[in-house]
PDB file of C-alpha atoms and ligand atoms in Angstrom:
ATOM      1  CA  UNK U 203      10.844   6.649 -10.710  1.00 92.00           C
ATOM      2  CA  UNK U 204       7.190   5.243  -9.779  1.00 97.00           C
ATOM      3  CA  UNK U 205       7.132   2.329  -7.859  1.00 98.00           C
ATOM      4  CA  UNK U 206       4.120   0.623  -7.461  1.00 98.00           C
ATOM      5  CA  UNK U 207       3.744  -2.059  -4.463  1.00 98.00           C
ATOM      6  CA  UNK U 208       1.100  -4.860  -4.963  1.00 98.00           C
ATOM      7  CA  UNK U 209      -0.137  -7.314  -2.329  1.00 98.00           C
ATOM      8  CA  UNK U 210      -2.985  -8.391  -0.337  1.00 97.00           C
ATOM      9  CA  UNK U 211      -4.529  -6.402   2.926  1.00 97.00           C
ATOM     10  CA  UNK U 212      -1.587  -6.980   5.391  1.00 96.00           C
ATOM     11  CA  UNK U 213       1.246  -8.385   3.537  1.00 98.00           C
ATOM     12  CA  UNK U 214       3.286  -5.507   4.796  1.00 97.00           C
ATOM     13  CA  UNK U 215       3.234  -3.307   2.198  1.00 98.00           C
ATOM     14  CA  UNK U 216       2.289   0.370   4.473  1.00 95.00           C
ATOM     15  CA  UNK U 217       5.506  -1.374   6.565  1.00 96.00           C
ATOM     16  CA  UNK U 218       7.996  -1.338   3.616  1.00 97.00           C
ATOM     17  CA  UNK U 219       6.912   1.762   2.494  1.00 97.00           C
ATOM     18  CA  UNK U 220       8.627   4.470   4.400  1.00 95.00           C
ATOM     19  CA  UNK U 221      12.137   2.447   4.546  1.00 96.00           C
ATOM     20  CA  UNK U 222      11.697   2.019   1.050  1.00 98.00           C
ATOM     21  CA  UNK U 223      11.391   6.152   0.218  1.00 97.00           C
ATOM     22  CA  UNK U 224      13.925   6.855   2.663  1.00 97.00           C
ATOM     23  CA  UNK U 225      16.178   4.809   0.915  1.00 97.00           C
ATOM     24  CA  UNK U 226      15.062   5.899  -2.583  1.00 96.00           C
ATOM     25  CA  UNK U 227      14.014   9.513  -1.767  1.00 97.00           C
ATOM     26  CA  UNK U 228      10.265   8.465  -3.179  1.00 97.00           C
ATOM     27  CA  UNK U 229       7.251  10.150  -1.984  1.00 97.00           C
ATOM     28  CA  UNK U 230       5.015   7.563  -0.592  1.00 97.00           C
ATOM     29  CA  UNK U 231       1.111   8.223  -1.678  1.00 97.00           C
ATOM     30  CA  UNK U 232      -1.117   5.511   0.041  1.00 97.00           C
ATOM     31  CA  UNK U 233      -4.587   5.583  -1.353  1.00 98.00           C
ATOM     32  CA  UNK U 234      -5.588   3.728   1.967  1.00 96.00           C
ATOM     33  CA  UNK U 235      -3.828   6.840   4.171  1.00 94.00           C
ATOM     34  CA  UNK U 236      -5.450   9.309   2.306  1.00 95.00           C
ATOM     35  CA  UNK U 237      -8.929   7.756   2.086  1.00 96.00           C
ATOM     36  CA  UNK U 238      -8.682   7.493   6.149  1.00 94.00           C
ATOM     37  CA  UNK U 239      -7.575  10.961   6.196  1.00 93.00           C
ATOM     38  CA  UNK U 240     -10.255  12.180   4.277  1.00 95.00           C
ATOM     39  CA  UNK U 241     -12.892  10.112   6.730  1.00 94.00           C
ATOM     40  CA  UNK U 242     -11.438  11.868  10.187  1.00 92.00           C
ATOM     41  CA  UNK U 243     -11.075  15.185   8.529  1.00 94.00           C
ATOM     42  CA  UNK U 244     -15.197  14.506   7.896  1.00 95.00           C
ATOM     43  CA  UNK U 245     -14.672  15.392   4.610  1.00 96.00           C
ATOM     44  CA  UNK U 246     -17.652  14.762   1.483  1.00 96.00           C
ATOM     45  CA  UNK U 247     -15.020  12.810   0.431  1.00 96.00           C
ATOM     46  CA  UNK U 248     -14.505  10.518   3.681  1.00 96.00           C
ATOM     47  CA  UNK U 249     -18.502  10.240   3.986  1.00 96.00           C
ATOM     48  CA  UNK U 250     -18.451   9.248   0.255  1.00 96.00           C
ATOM     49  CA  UNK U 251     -15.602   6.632   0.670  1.00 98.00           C
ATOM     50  CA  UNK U 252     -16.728   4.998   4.662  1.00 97.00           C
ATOM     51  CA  UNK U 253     -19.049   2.717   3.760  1.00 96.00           C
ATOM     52  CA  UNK U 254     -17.114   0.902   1.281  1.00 98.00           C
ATOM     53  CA  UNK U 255     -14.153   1.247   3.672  1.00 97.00           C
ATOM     54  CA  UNK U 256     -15.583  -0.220   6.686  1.00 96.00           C
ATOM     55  CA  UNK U 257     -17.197  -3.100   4.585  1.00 95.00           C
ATOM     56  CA  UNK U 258     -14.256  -4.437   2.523  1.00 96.00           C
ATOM     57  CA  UNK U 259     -15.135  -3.069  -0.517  1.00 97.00           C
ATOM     58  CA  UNK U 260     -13.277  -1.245  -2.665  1.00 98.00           C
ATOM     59  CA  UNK U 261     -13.819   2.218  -3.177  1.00 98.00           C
ATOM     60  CA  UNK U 262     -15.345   3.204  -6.978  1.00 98.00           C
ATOM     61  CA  UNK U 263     -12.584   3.487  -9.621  1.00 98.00           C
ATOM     62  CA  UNK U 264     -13.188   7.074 -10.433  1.00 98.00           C
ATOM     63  CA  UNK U 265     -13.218   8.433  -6.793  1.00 98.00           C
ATOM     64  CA  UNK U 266      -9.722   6.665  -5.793  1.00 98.00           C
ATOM     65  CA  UNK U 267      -8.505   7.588  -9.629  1.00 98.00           C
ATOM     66  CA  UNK U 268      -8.887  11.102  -9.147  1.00 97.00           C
ATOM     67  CA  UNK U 269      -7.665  11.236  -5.739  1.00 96.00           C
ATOM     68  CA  UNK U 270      -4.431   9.644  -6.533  1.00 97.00           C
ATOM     69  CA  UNK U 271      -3.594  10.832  -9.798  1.00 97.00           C
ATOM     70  CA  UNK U 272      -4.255  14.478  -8.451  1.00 95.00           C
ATOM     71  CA  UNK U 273      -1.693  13.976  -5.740  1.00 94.00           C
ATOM     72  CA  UNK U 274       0.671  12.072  -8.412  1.00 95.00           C
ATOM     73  CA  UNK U 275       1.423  15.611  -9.934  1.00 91.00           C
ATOM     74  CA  UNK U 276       3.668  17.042  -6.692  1.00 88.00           C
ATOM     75  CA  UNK U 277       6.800  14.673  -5.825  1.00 90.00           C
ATOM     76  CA  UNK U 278       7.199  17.850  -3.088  1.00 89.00           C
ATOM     77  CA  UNK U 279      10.627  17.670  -4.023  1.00 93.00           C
ATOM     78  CA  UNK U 280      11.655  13.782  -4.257  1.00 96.00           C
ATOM     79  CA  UNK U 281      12.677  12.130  -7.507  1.00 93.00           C
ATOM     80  CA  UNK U 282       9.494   9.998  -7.889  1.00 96.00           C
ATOM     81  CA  UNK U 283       6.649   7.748  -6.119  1.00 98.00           C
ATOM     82  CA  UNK U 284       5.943   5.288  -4.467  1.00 98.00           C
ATOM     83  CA  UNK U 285       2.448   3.922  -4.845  1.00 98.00           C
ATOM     84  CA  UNK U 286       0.892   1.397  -2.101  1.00 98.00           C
ATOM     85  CA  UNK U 287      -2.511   0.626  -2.753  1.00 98.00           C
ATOM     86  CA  UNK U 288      -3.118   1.862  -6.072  1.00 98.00           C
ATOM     87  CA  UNK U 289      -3.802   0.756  -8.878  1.00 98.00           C
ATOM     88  CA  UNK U 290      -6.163  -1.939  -7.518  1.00 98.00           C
ATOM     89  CA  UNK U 291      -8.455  -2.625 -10.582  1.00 98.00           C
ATOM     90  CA  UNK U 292      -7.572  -3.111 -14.292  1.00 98.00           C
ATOM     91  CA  UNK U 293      -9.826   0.198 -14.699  1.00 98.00           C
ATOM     92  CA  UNK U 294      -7.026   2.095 -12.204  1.00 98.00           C
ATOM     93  CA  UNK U 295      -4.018   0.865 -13.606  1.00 98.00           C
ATOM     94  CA  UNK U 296      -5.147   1.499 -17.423  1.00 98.00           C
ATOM     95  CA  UNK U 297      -5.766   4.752 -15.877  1.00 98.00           C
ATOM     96  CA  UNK U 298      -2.562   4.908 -14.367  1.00 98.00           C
ATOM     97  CA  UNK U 299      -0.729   3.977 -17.661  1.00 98.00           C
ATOM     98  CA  UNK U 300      -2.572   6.493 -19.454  1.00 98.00           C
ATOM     99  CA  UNK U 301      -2.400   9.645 -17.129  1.00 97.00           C
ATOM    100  CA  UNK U 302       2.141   8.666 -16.953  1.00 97.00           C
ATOM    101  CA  UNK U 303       1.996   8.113 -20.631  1.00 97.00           C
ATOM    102  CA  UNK U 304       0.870  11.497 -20.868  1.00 96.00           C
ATOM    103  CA  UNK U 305       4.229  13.064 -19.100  1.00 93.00           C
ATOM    104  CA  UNK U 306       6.293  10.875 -21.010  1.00 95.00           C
ATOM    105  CA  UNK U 307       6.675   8.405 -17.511  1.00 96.00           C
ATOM    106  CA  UNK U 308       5.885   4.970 -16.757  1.00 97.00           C
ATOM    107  CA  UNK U 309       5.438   2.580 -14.296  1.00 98.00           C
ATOM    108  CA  UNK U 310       8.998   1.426 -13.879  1.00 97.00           C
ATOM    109  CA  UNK U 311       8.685  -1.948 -11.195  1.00 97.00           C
ATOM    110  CA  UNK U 312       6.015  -2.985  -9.272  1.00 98.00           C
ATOM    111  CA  UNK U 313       7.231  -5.344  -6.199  1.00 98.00           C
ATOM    112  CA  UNK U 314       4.440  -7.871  -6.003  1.00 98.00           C
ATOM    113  CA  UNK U 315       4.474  -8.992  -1.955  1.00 98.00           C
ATOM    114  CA  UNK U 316       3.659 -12.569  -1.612  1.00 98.00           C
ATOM    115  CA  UNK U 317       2.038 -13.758   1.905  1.00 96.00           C
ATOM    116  CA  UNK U 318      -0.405 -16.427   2.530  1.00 94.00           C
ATOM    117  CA  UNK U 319      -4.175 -15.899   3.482  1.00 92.00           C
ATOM    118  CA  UNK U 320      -3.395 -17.552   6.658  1.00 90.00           C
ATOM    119  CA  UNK U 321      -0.673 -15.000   7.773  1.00 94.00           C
ATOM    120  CA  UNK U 322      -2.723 -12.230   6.688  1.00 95.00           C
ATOM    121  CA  UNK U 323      -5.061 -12.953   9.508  1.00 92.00           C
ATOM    122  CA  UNK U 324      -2.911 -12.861  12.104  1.00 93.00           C
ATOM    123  CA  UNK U 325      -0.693  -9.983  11.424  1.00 96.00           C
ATOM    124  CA  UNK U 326      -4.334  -7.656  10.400  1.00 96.00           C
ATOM    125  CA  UNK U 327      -5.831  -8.662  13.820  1.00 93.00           C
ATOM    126  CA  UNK U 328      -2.901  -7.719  15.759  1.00 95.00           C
ATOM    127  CA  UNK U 329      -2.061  -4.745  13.504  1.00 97.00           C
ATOM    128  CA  UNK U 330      -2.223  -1.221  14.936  1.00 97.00           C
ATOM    129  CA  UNK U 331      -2.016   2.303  13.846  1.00 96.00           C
ATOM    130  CA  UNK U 332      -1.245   5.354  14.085  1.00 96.00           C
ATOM    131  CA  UNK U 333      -3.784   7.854  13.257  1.00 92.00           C
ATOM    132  CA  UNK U 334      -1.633  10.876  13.152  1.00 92.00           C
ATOM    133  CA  UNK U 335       1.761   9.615  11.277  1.00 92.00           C
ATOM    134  CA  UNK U 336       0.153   6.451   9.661  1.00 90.00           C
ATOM    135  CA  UNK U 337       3.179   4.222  11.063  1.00 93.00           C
ATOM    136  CA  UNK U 338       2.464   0.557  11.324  1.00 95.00           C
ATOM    137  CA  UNK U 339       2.697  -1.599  14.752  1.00 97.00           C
ATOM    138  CA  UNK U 340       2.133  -5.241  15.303  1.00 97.00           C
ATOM    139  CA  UNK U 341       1.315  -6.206  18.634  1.00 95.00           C
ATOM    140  CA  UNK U 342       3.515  -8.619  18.761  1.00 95.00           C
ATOM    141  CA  UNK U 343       5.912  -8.598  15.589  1.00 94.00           C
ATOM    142  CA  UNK U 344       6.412  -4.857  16.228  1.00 94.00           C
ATOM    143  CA  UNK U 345       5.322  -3.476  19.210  1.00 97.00           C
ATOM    144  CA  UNK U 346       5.547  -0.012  20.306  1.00 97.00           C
ATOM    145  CA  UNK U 347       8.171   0.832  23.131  1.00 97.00           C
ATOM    146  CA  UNK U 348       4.844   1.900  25.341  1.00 97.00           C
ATOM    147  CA  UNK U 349       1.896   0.262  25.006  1.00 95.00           C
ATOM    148  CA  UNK U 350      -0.376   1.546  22.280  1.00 96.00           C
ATOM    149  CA  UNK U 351       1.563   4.966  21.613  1.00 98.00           C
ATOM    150  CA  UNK U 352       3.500   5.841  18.904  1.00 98.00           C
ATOM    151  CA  UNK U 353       6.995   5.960  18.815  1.00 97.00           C
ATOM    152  CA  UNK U 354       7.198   8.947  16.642  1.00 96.00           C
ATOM    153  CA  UNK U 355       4.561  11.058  18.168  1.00 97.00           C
ATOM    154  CA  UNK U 356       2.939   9.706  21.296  1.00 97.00           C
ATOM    155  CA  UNK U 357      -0.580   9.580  19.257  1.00 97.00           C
ATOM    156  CA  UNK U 358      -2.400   6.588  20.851  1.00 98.00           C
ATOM    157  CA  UNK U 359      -2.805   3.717  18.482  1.00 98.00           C
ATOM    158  CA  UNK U 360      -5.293   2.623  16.833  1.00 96.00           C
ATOM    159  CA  UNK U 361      -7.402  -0.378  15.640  1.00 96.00           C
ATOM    160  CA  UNK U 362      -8.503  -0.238  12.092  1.00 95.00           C
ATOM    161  CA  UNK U 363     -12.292  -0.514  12.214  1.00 94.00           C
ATOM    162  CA  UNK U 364     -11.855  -2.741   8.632  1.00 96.00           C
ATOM    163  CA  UNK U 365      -9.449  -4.622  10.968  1.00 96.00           C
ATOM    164  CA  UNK U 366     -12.097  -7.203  12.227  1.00 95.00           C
ATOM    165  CA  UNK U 367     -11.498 -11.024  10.959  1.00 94.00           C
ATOM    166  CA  UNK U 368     -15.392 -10.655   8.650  1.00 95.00           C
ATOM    167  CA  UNK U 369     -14.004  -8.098   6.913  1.00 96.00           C
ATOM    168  CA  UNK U 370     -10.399  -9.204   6.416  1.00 96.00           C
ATOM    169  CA  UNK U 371     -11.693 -12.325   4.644  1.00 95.00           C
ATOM    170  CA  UNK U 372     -14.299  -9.558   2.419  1.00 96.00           C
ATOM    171  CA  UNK U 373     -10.750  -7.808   1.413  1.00 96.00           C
ATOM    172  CA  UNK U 374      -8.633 -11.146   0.591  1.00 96.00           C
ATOM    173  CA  UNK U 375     -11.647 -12.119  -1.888  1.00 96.00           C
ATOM    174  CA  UNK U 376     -11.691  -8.819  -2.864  1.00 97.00           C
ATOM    175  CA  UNK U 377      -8.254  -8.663  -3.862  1.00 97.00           C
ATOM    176  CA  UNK U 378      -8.007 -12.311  -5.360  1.00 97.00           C
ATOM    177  CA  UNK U 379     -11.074 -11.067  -7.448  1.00 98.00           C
ATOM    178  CA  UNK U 380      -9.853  -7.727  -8.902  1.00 98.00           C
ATOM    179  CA  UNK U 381      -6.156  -6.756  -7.686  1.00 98.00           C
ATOM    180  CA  UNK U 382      -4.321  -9.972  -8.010  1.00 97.00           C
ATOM    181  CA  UNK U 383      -5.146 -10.413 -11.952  1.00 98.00           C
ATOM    182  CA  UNK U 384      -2.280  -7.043 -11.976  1.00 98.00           C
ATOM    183  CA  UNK U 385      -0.125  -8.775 -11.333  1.00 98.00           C
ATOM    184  CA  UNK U 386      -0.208 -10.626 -14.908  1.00 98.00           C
ATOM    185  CA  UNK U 387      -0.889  -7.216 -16.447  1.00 98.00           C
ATOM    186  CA  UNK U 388       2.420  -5.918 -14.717  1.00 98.00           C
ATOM    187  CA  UNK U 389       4.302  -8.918 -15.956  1.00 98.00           C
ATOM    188  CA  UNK U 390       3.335  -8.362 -19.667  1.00 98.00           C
ATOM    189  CA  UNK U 391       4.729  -5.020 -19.171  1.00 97.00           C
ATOM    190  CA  UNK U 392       8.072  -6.520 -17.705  1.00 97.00           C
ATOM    191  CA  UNK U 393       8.312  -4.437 -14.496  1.00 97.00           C
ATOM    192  CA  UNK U 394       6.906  -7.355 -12.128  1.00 98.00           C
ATOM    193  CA  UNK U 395       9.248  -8.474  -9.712  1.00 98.00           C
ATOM    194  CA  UNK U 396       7.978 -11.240  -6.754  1.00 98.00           C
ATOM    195  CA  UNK U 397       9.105 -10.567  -3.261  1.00 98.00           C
ATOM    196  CA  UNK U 398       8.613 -13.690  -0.250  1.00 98.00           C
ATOM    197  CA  UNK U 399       6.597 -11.588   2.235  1.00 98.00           C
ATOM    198  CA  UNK U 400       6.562 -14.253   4.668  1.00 97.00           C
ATOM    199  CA  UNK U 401      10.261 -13.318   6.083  1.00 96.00           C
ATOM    200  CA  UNK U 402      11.028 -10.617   8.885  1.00 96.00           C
ATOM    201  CA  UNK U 403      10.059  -6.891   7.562  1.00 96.00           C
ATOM    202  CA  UNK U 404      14.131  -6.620   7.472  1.00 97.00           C
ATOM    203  CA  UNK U 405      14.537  -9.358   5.037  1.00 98.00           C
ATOM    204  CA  UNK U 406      11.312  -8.234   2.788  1.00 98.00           C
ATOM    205  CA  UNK U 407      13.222  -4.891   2.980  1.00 98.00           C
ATOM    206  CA  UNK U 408      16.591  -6.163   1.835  1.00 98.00           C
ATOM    207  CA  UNK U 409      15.091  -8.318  -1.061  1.00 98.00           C
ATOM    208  CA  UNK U 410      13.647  -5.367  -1.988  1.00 98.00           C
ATOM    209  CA  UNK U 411      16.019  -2.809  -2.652  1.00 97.00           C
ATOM    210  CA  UNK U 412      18.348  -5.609  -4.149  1.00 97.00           C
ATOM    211  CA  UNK U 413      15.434  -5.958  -6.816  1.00 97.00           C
ATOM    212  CA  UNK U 414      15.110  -2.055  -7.223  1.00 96.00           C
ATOM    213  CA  UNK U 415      18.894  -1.627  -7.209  1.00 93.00           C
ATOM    214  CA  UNK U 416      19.425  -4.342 -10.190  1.00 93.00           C
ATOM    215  CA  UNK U 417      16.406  -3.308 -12.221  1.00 88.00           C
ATOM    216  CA  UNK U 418      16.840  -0.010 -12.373  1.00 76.00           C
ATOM    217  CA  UNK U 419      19.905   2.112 -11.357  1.00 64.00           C
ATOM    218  CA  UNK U 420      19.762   6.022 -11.311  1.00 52.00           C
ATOM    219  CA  UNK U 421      16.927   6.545 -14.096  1.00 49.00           C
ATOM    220  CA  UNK U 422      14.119   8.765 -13.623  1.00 48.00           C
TER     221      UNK U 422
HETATM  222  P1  LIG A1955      -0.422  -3.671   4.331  1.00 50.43           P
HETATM  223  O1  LIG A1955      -0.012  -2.220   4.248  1.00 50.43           O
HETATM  224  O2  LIG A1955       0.078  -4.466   3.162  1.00 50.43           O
HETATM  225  O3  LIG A1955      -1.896  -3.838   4.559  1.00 50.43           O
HETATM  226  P2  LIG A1955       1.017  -3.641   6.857  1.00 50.43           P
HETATM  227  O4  LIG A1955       2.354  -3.117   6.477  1.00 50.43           O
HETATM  228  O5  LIG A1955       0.092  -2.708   7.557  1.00 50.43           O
HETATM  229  O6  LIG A1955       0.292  -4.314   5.596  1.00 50.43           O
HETATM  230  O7  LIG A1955       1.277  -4.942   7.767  1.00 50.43           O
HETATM  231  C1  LIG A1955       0.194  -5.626   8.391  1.00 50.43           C
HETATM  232  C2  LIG A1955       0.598  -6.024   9.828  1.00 50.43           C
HETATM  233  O8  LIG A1955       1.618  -7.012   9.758  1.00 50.43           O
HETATM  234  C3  LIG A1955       1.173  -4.857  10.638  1.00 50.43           C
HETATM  235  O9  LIG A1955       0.720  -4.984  11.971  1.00 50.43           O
HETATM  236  C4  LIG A1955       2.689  -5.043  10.539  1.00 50.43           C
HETATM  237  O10 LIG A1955       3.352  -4.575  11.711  1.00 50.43           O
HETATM  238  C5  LIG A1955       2.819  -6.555  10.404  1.00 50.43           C
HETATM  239  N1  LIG A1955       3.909  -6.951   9.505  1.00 50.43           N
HETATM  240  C6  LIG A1955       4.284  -6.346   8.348  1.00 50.43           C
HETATM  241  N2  LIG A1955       5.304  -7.012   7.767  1.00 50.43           N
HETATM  242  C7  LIG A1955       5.569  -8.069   8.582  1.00 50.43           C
HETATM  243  C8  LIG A1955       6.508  -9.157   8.530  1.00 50.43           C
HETATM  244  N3  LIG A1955       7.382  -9.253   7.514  1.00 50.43           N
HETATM  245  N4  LIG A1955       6.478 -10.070   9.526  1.00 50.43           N
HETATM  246  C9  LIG A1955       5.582  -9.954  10.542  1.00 50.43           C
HETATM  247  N5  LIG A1955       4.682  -8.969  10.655  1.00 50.43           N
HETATM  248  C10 LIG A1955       4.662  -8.032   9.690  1.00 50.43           C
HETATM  249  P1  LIG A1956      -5.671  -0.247   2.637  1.00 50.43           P
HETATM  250  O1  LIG A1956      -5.275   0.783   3.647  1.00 50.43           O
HETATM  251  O2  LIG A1956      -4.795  -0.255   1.433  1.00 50.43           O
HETATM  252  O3  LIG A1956      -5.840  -1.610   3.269  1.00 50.43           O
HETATM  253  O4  LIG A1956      -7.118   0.200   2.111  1.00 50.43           O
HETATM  254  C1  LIG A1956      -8.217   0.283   2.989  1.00 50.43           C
HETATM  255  C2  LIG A1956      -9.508   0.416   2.192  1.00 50.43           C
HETATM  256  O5  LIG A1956      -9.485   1.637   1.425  1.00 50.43           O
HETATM  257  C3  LIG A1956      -9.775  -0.685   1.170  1.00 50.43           C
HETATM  258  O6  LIG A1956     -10.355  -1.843   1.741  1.00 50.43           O
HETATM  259  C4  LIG A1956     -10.722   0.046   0.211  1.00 50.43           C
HETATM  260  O7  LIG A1956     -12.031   0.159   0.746  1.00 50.43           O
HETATM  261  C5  LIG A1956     -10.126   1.454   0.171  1.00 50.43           C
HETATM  262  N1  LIG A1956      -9.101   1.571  -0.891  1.00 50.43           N
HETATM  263  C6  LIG A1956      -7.779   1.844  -0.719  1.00 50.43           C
HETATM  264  N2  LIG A1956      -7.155   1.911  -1.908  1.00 50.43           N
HETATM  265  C7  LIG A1956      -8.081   1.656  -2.851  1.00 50.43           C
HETATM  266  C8  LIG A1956      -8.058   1.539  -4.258  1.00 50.43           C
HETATM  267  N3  LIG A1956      -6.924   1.726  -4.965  1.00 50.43           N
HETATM  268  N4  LIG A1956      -9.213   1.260  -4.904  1.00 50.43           N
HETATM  269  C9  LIG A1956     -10.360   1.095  -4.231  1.00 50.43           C
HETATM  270  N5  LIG A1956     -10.464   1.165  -2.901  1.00 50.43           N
HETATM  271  C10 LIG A1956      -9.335   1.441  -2.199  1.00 50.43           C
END
């Protein structure tokens, strides 16, 4: 199964994400995850990608393409992806099409996370991470049991330098301008399902796999 969640910077989407392949046995690829990966590792690759990164912009089509669609080819052993944070562009999800088409596999739903700008703000500001797991914090919607260290593996937390409230509003225009217009591509393919974002991450969670469990039971 590929699974493809849509929605703007902070709408909860690298929240859902690991409940959601847990439950579904998905592996989770997060083009966001491994672009900051590639930047701490110092990679060409993370020099290529900072600047756009830390500015709001989106990263060019054929870098993230190749990136993703390279580590689309291993489940490592689960029966299929989850995608969060790709496709972004028309250009990537064309892409995306083509490159499944080609194994005989589609995109099968894509959960489409509504949340107003206004939210967004607050819950990017007070968003933390963790730079060695990638788990999500919230100061205050999800804190940490200690202060700024992660549950999972003590790693201090931290701030997302593309966290900052300039930039935010760069990545909501951003995604307005070139990711939201998916979401009428995804619905001419039928797989588009809305989800109310604003609710607790539990309820987002059970809304979702009610939509994945009556769209699609037990294919592949
Ligand atoms: P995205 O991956 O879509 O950018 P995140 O999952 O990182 O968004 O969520 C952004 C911030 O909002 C995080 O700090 C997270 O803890 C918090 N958050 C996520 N979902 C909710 C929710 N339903 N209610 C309140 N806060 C949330
Ligand atoms: P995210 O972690 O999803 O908020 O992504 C952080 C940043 O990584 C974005 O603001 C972009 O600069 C870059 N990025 C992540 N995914 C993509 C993508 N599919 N296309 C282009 N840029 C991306």
């Amino acid at each position: 199964m590929i699974l493809v969640l849509l929605g703007p910077p902070g709408a909860g989407k690298g929240t859902q994400a690991p409940r959601l392949c847990a439950d579904l046995d998905l592996r989770q690829l997060s083009s966001g995850d491994v672009l900051r990966a590639e930047k701490r590792k110092g990679t060409p690759l993370g020099d290529q990608v900072a600047w756009f990164m830390v500015s709001g912009n989106l990263v060019p089509d054929a870098i993230v393409t190749e990136v993703m669609l390279t580590q689309l080819k291993d489940p490592a052993g689960h029966r299929g992806f989850l995608l969060d944070g790709f496709p972004r562009t028309a250009t990537q999800a064309e892409s995306l099409d083509k490159s499944l088409r080609s194994k005989g596999k589609r995109v099968n739903l894509v959960l489409s996370l509504q949340v107003a700008d206004e939210v967004i703000v607050e819950r990017i500001t007070g968003r933390r991470i963790c730079p060695t797991c990638a788990r999500v914090y919230h100061l205050r919607y999800h804190p940490p049991a200690q202060l700024d260290i992660c549950d999972v593996d003590q790693s201090p937390l931290i701030l997302r330098d593309d966290d900052t409230v300039p930039v935010v509003a760069k990545r909501l225009a951003t995604y307005h301008e070139m990711t939201q217009p998916l979401e009428m591509y995804y619905r001419e393919q039928g797989v588009l399902a809305e989800v109310d974002a604003a609710q607790s991450p539990d309820e987002v969670f059970a809304r979702m796999i009610e939509i994945v469990r009556s769209r699609w039971e037990g294919g592949s």
